[in-house]
Structures are given as structure tokens and as C-alpha cells.
Amino acid sequence: MRRSVTYRPKPDMSRDSAGSEAANRSWWDADADAYHAEHAAFLGVDTADGDFVWCPEGVREAETGLLGTVGPGTVAVEIGCGSAPCARWLAAQGASVIGLDISAGMLRHGLPHVRGGNPVLVQAGAESLPVADGAVDIVCSAFGGIPFVADSAQVMAEAFRVLRPGGRFVFSVNHPMRWMFLDDPGPDGLVATLSYFDRSPYVETDDEGVPTYVEHHRTMGDRIREIVGAGLRVVDVIEPEWPEGFTEEWGQWSPLRGAIFPGTAIFCCEKPR
């Protein structure tokens, strides 16, 4: 999510898929150790079977079943799997799983926990999935690659392509309305500072002006149009409420903000039969 609140003129990355991927690969490679030091316990990275946590609000696949029935014979692909706790959870249910991520540094944190070659972890981007047409039952992404690609409509098209008829695609992202607010868990994060309709990506650069982090914004309507435009059917859109008594903060996610407006949107989609 957006790290800085200082505006400076940035390169136009709105259509730069290769540049966005290169910047974010570098970012996550460099940040992998610090990220896991802070978040591995919450995500279940070091547990034997992993865990499938959809969002900082703590929504778990084991409790919600958003992906439908998962078991032996199920073939699943996770986009932006990071260190693969979600992919390992799916594998523990009996599914055959491919976990994809652009960052070798993130994947490296997951490799020691993989047992029996399942899941298979592959370094690959979200806009071109290394999967055959109609080969899988499930495509999922829990805060994975979708906010970090220039062409998220292409990700939807790729999910449609690799799914079998009746297959399910579920992904969670930071709620589009959060774009208006500073990434601050406190009172300053309650004041809208940007236009919801400004789709200019957020870009960080190094001292030479080279992009080092890129995050792309889509409105709720944009997301729905991209899903439907790919040929998928929207089954549900979930905006998790902040859990009662939950005091943990995750970056911009906090009890203060969570009590007022959503931090996450989960889109549940199916490929028509």
C-alpha cells in the first residue's frame, strides 16, 4: 500500500506494465525480510499448513469458503502468492496448487515450508499466467499482484482463460475508496485528500528518478467492468467490517478507520459454464 504522503512529479506509469513489474519486483525483493518480520505470524507463514487470510481484517477462507469446495482433484493458481501461506493452505486441503509471484525474495521465504512439491512456486507476473487454457478450477489472489499491475483488465482476462467453465476467481484488494485518504491509521487518515476518480498511479522513485514502487488505482466501477469485460460473472462483493475487539494495526488498517469505512474489497467471480 502507499508508503509516502509527499507528492512529487513522477514518471507516467499508468500503461507501463514492464516498468511497473520491474519496480515492484525490486521493491518486494528488498522488503521481503522486513515484511515477514512484521507480518509472518498474522499470515501463518511459519505454520505447518500455512493459512489463508484474505485481508488485514482477518477474514479466513477456512471460515468463509469463498472459493467453494477445495479438496483432492482441485487445481488452483494463486496470483501474487508471496511466501505462499495461502497456497500451502490450499495444498493442505488436497488441492494441486501453483503459486505465482514476481518476487524471488518473497518466494524464497515460502520454499522451506513446501512439502512434497505442492504447491509449485513459480516466479511470474499476473498479466501473463504460465498456465494452459482451461486448466484450473480456482484462481485466487489475496492482496497479491492486482494492485501492482498496469493492466488489471488483462489479469481478469488471464483468469478467465485459465479457468475451466464453472471455475471461480476470487481476489482481495485495498478498497478503492481508500485511495482518497492518506495511508495513516490515525486521525490524519480520516481526511480525504485525493480524488476518488484520479486514476494516476502512485509511484515512488530513487534519487535518479527510477521507479521503485508502483501502485495502480481502480474505482469499484472499474473493477466490475474489467471482470465483466473478461467474460466472468460477479457472484459477490464483500466489504469486511472491522472485527469487534480486534486491536491489531496493519499499515493504514486500524480500528479507528475500520469502524468508519471499509479497508478491503473481495470480489468473487465465476466463469460461466
GROMACS .gro file of C-alpha atoms in nm:
model
  273
    1MET     CA    1   0.000   0.000   0.000
    2ARG     CA    2   0.113   0.361  -0.043
    3ARG     CA    3   0.414   0.436   0.176
    4SER     CA    4   0.455   0.811   0.138
    5VAL     CA    5   0.231   1.116   0.157
    6THR     CA    6   0.466   1.361  -0.016
    7TYR     CA    7   0.376   1.446  -0.376
    8ARG     CA    8   0.649   1.490  -0.636
    9PRO     CA    9   0.625   1.476  -1.015
   10LYS     CA   10   0.664   1.112  -1.116
   11PRO     CA   11   0.703   0.917  -1.441
   12ASP     CA   12   0.374   0.822  -1.607
   13MET     CA   13   0.343   0.453  -1.523
   14SER     CA   14  -0.029   0.423  -1.598
   15ARG     CA   15   0.025   0.197  -1.901
   16ASP     CA   16   0.376   0.074  -1.829
   17SER     CA   17   0.334  -0.294  -1.748
   18ALA     CA   18   0.703  -0.382  -1.777
   19GLY     CA   19   0.812  -0.081  -1.574
   20SER     CA   20   0.555  -0.148  -1.301
   21GLU     CA   21   0.659  -0.511  -1.278
   22ALA     CA   22   1.030  -0.426  -1.264
   23ALA     CA   23   0.979  -0.164  -0.993
   24ASN     CA   24   0.761  -0.385  -0.776
   25ARG     CA   25   0.982  -0.689  -0.818
   26SER     CA   26   1.274  -0.480  -0.689
   27TRP     CA   27   1.063  -0.340  -0.404
   28TRP     CA   28   0.938  -0.675  -0.277
   29ASP     CA   29   1.278  -0.840  -0.314
   30ALA     CA   30   1.428  -0.567  -0.097
   31ASP     CA   31   1.138  -0.561   0.151
   32ALA     CA   32   1.085  -0.937   0.188
   33ASP     CA   33   1.279  -0.984   0.513
   34ALA     CA   34   1.125  -0.681   0.686
   35TYR     CA   35   0.777  -0.772   0.563
   36HIS     CA   36   0.800  -1.119   0.710
   37ALA     CA   37   0.948  -0.997   1.035
   38GLU     CA   38   0.635  -0.784   1.080
   39HIS     CA   39   0.357  -0.992   0.923
   40ALA     CA   40   0.457  -1.360   0.905
   41ALA     CA   41   0.278  -1.457   1.227
   42PHE     CA   42  -0.052  -1.295   1.124
   43LEU     CA   43  -0.038  -1.463   0.782
   44GLY     CA   44   0.055  -1.807   0.916
   45VAL     CA   45   0.372  -1.822   0.708
   46ASP     CA   46   0.561  -2.042   0.954
   47THR     CA   47   0.279  -2.280   1.040
   48ALA     CA   48   0.292  -2.634   0.905
   49ASP     CA   49  -0.005  -2.600   0.668
   50GLY     CA   50   0.002  -2.224   0.612
   51ASP     CA   51  -0.316  -2.019   0.645
   52PHE     CA   52  -0.549  -1.842   0.403
   53VAL     CA   53  -0.611  -1.488   0.528
   54TRP     CA   54  -0.792  -1.269   0.278
   55CYS     CA   55  -0.722  -0.930   0.435
   56PRO     CA   56  -0.598  -0.735   0.738
   57GLU     CA   57  -0.949  -0.762   0.887
   58GLY     CA   58  -0.870  -1.131   0.940
   59VAL     CA   59  -1.124  -1.290   0.704
   60ARG     CA   60  -1.014  -1.653   0.659
   61GLU     CA   61  -1.101  -1.893   0.380
   62ALA     CA   62  -1.148  -2.173   0.632
   63GLU     CA   63  -1.440  -1.979   0.780
   64THR     CA   64  -1.593  -1.823   0.469
   65GLY     CA   65  -1.548  -2.078   0.189
   66LEU     CA   66  -1.534  -1.805  -0.077
   67LEU     CA   67  -1.351  -2.041  -0.313
   68GLY     CA   68  -1.613  -2.313  -0.287
   69THR     CA   69  -1.524  -2.677  -0.235
   70VAL     CA   70  -1.149  -2.735  -0.221
   71GLY     CA   71  -1.012  -3.088  -0.199
   72PRO     CA   72  -0.840  -3.370  -0.387
   73GLY     CA   73  -0.873  -3.314  -0.760
   74THR     CA   74  -0.898  -2.935  -0.727
   75VAL     CA   75  -0.639  -2.742  -0.928
   76ALA     CA   76  -0.568  -2.388  -0.807
   77VAL     CA   77  -0.349  -2.094  -0.905
   78GLU     CA   78  -0.261  -1.815  -0.663
   79ILE     CA   79  -0.155  -1.483  -0.814
   80GLY     CA   80   0.091  -1.283  -0.604
   81CYS     CA   81   0.138  -1.564  -0.354
   82GLY     CA   82   0.432  -1.405  -0.169
   83SER     CA   83   0.572  -1.669   0.065
   84ALA     CA   84   0.269  -1.885  -0.018
   85PRO     CA   85   0.082  -1.938   0.312
   86CYS     CA   86  -0.246  -1.933   0.117
   87ALA     CA   87  -0.115  -2.171  -0.149
   88ARG     CA   88   0.012  -2.409   0.120
   89TRP     CA   89  -0.327  -2.397   0.294
   90LEU     CA   90  -0.495  -2.495  -0.032
   91ALA     CA   91  -0.244  -2.777  -0.077
   92ALA     CA   92  -0.317  -2.898   0.277
   93GLN     CA   93  -0.684  -2.933   0.174
   94GLY     CA   94  -0.576  -3.171  -0.103
   95ALA     CA   95  -0.564  -2.929  -0.398
   96SER     CA   96  -0.283  -2.920  -0.653
   97VAL     CA   97  -0.155  -2.563  -0.639
   98ILE     CA   98   0.066  -2.329  -0.840
   99GLY     CA   99   0.181  -2.019  -0.652
  100LEU     CA  100   0.296  -1.728  -0.868
  101ASP     CA  101   0.484  -1.417  -0.761
  102ILE     CA  102   0.717  -1.169  -0.934
  103SER     CA  103   0.950  -1.154  -0.633
  104ALA     CA  104   1.211  -1.422  -0.582
  105GLY     CA  105   1.275  -1.275  -0.238
  106MET     CA  106   0.916  -1.336  -0.131
  107LEU     CA  107   0.907  -1.686  -0.280
  108ARG     CA  108   1.231  -1.772  -0.101
  109HIS     CA  109   1.056  -1.725   0.233
  110GLY     CA  110   0.799  -1.985   0.134
  111LEU     CA  111   1.019  -2.254  -0.016
  112PRO     CA  112   1.139  -2.407   0.314
  113HIS     CA  113   0.777  -2.480   0.409
  114VAL     CA  114   0.676  -2.658   0.087
  115ARG     CA  115   0.630  -3.031   0.130
  116GLY     CA  116   0.612  -3.291  -0.145
  117GLY     CA  117   0.643  -3.035  -0.422
  118ASN     CA  118   0.294  -2.893  -0.359
  119PRO     CA  119   0.245  -2.605  -0.406
  120VAL     CA  120   0.475  -2.544  -0.700
  121LEU     CA  121   0.617  -2.193  -0.664
  122VAL     CA  122   0.692  -2.002  -0.984
  123GLN     CA  123   0.834  -1.655  -1.041
  124ALA     CA  124   0.586  -1.498  -1.283
  125GLY     CA  125   0.375  -1.187  -1.329
  126ALA     CA  126  -0.003  -1.156  -1.315
  127GLU     CA  127  -0.061  -1.023  -1.666
  128SER     CA  128   0.067  -1.340  -1.837
  129LEU     CA  129  -0.001  -1.655  -1.638
  130PRO     CA  130   0.218  -1.957  -1.726
  131VAL     CA  131  -0.087  -2.185  -1.721
  132ALA     CA  132  -0.270  -2.364  -2.001
  133ASP     CA  133  -0.617  -2.265  -2.116
  134GLY     CA  134  -0.900  -2.412  -1.910
  135ALA     CA  135  -0.661  -2.597  -1.679
  136VAL     CA  136  -0.766  -2.489  -1.330
  137ASP     CA  137  -1.070  -2.480  -1.103
  138ILE     CA  138  -0.966  -2.184  -0.888
  139VAL     CA  139  -0.771  -1.862  -0.938
  140CYS     CA  140  -0.719  -1.652  -0.626
  141SER     CA  141  -0.525  -1.351  -0.508
  142ALA     CA  142  -0.519  -1.224  -0.151
  143PHE     CA  143  -0.373  -0.873  -0.178
  144GLY     CA  144  -0.140  -1.020  -0.439
  145GLY     CA  145  -0.044  -0.880  -0.777
  146ILE     CA  146  -0.360  -0.698  -0.884
  147PRO     CA  147  -0.297  -0.352  -0.729
  148PHE     CA  148   0.057  -0.355  -0.866
  149VAL     CA  149  -0.007  -0.416  -1.238
  150ALA     CA  150  -0.070  -0.151  -1.502
  151ASP     CA  151  -0.325  -0.364  -1.689
  152SER     CA  152  -0.556  -0.523  -1.434
  153ALA     CA  153  -0.812  -0.592  -1.709
  154GLN     CA  154  -0.554  -0.826  -1.859
  155VAL     CA  155  -0.533  -1.011  -1.526
  156MET     CA  156  -0.910  -1.066  -1.539
  157ALA     CA  157  -0.878  -1.194  -1.897
  158GLU     CA  158  -0.599  -1.429  -1.792
  159ALA     CA  159  -0.808  -1.564  -1.504
  160PHE     CA  160  -1.093  -1.630  -1.748
  161ARG     CA  161  -0.856  -1.802  -1.990
  162VAL     CA  162  -0.704  -2.047  -1.743
  163LEU     CA  163  -1.029  -2.133  -1.560
  164ARG     CA  164  -1.247  -2.425  -1.653
  165PRO     CA  165  -1.617  -2.349  -1.708
  166GLY     CA  166  -1.773  -2.310  -1.364
  167GLY     CA  167  -1.436  -2.222  -1.211
  168ARG     CA  168  -1.404  -1.950  -0.953
  169PHE     CA  169  -1.183  -1.640  -0.937
  170VAL     CA  170  -1.168  -1.457  -0.604
  171PHE     CA  171  -0.937  -1.167  -0.525
  172SER     CA  172  -0.899  -0.914  -0.246
  173VAL     CA  173  -0.757  -0.565  -0.283
  174ASN     CA  174  -0.743  -0.247  -0.080
  175HIS     CA  175  -1.089  -0.093  -0.103
  176PRO     CA  176  -1.097   0.162  -0.387
  177MET     CA  177  -1.234   0.438  -0.164
  178ARG     CA  178  -0.914   0.420   0.044
  179TRP     CA  179  -0.735   0.593  -0.243
  180MET     CA  180  -0.880   0.925  -0.126
  181PHE     CA  181  -0.710   0.908   0.215
  182LEU     CA  182  -0.354   0.920   0.343
  183ASP     CA  183  -0.207   0.586   0.447
  184ASP     CA  184  -0.229   0.678   0.812
  185PRO     CA  185  -0.404   0.462   1.075
  186GLY     CA  186  -0.471   0.766   1.295
  187PRO     CA  187  -0.694   1.075   1.269
  188ASP     CA  188  -0.500   1.218   0.974
  189GLY     CA  189  -0.612   0.913   0.777
  190LEU     CA  190  -0.977   1.016   0.811
  191VAL     CA  191  -0.945   1.321   0.587
  192ALA     CA  192  -0.993   1.280   0.211
  193THR     CA  193  -0.702   1.439   0.024
  194LEU     CA  194  -0.724   1.291  -0.328
  195SER     CA  195  -0.999   1.247  -0.584
  196TYR     CA  196  -1.150   0.901  -0.591
  197PHE     CA  197  -1.161   0.939  -0.970
  198ASP     CA  198  -0.791   1.019  -1.010
  199ARG     CA  199  -0.651   0.701  -1.159
  200SER     CA  200  -0.294   0.824  -1.172
  201PRO     CA  201  -0.079   0.552  -1.017
  202TYR     CA  202   0.115   0.614  -0.701
  203VAL     CA  203   0.487   0.599  -0.782
  204GLU     CA  204   0.799   0.611  -0.568
  205THR     CA  205   1.139   0.672  -0.727
  206ASP     CA  206   1.502   0.657  -0.628
  207ASP     CA  207   1.740   0.954  -0.638
  208GLU     CA  208   1.786   0.907  -1.013
  209GLY     CA  209   1.412   0.912  -1.080
  210VAL     CA  210   1.388   0.538  -1.148
  211PRO     CA  211   1.056   0.395  -1.023
  212THR     CA  212   1.099   0.168  -0.723
  213TYR     CA  213   0.733   0.109  -0.628
  214VAL     CA  214   0.413   0.147  -0.830
  215GLU     CA  215   0.054   0.102  -0.716
  216HIS     CA  216  -0.239   0.142  -0.955
  217HIS     CA  217  -0.587   0.264  -0.865
  218ARG     CA  218  -0.921   0.143  -0.999
  219THR     CA  219  -1.266   0.251  -0.882
  220MET     CA  220  -1.530  -0.003  -0.781
  221GLY     CA  221  -1.696   0.050  -1.118
  222ASP     CA  222  -1.365  -0.007  -1.297
  223ARG     CA  223  -1.318  -0.337  -1.118
  224ILE     CA  224  -1.668  -0.458  -1.208
  225ARG     CA  225  -1.629  -0.353  -1.572
  226GLU     CA  226  -1.296  -0.532  -1.600
  227ILE     CA  227  -1.439  -0.850  -1.450
  228VAL     CA  228  -1.748  -0.850  -1.671
  229GLY     CA  229  -1.547  -0.742  -1.975
  230ALA     CA  230  -1.331  -1.051  -1.937
  231GLY     CA  231  -1.640  -1.272  -1.955
  232LEU     CA  232  -1.658  -1.354  -1.585
  233ARG     CA  233  -1.971  -1.329  -1.371
  234VAL     CA  234  -1.970  -1.136  -1.043
  235VAL     CA  235  -2.106  -1.359  -0.766
  236ASP     CA  236  -2.045  -1.132  -0.468
  237VAL     CA  237  -1.851  -0.829  -0.350
  238ILE     CA  238  -1.756  -0.837   0.018
  239GLU     CA  239  -1.653  -0.530   0.219
  240PRO     CA  240  -1.536  -0.678   0.552
  241GLU     CA  241  -1.631  -0.489   0.865
  242TRP     CA  242  -1.369  -0.436   1.132
  243PRO     CA  243  -1.395  -0.724   1.382
  244GLU     CA  244  -1.524  -0.635   1.726
  245GLY     CA  245  -1.242  -0.628   1.980
  246PHE     CA  246  -0.970  -0.656   1.712
  247THR     CA  247  -0.697  -0.407   1.805
  248GLU     CA  248  -0.414  -0.501   1.568
  249GLU     CA  249  -0.298  -0.244   1.313
  250TRP     CA  250  -0.156  -0.324   0.971
  251GLY     CA  251  -0.014  -0.018   0.800
  252GLN     CA  252  -0.315   0.201   0.725
  253TRP     CA  253  -0.563  -0.054   0.865
  254SER     CA  254  -0.670   0.025   1.219
  255PRO     CA  255  -0.973   0.001   1.450
  256LEU     CA  256  -1.025   0.377   1.415
  257ARG     CA  257  -1.056   0.371   1.037
  258GLY     CA  258  -1.217   0.029   1.020
  259ALA     CA  259  -1.510   0.145   1.231
  260ILE     CA  260  -1.593   0.417   0.976
  261PHE     CA  261  -1.521   0.284   0.626
  262PRO     CA  262  -1.402  -0.037   0.460
  263GLY     CA  263  -1.036  -0.114   0.403
  264THR     CA  264  -1.078  -0.419   0.181
  265ALA     CA  265  -1.291  -0.530  -0.112
  266ILE     CA  266  -1.317  -0.900  -0.200
  267PHE     CA  267  -1.452  -0.980  -0.547
  268CYS     CA  268  -1.598  -1.327  -0.601
  269CYS     CA  269  -1.634  -1.422  -0.968
  270GLU     CA  270  -1.715  -1.731  -1.175
  271LYS     CA  271  -1.652  -1.838  -1.532
  272PRO     CA  272  -1.992  -1.928  -1.681
  273ARG     CA  273  -2.049  -2.292  -1.773
   0.00000   0.00000   0.00000
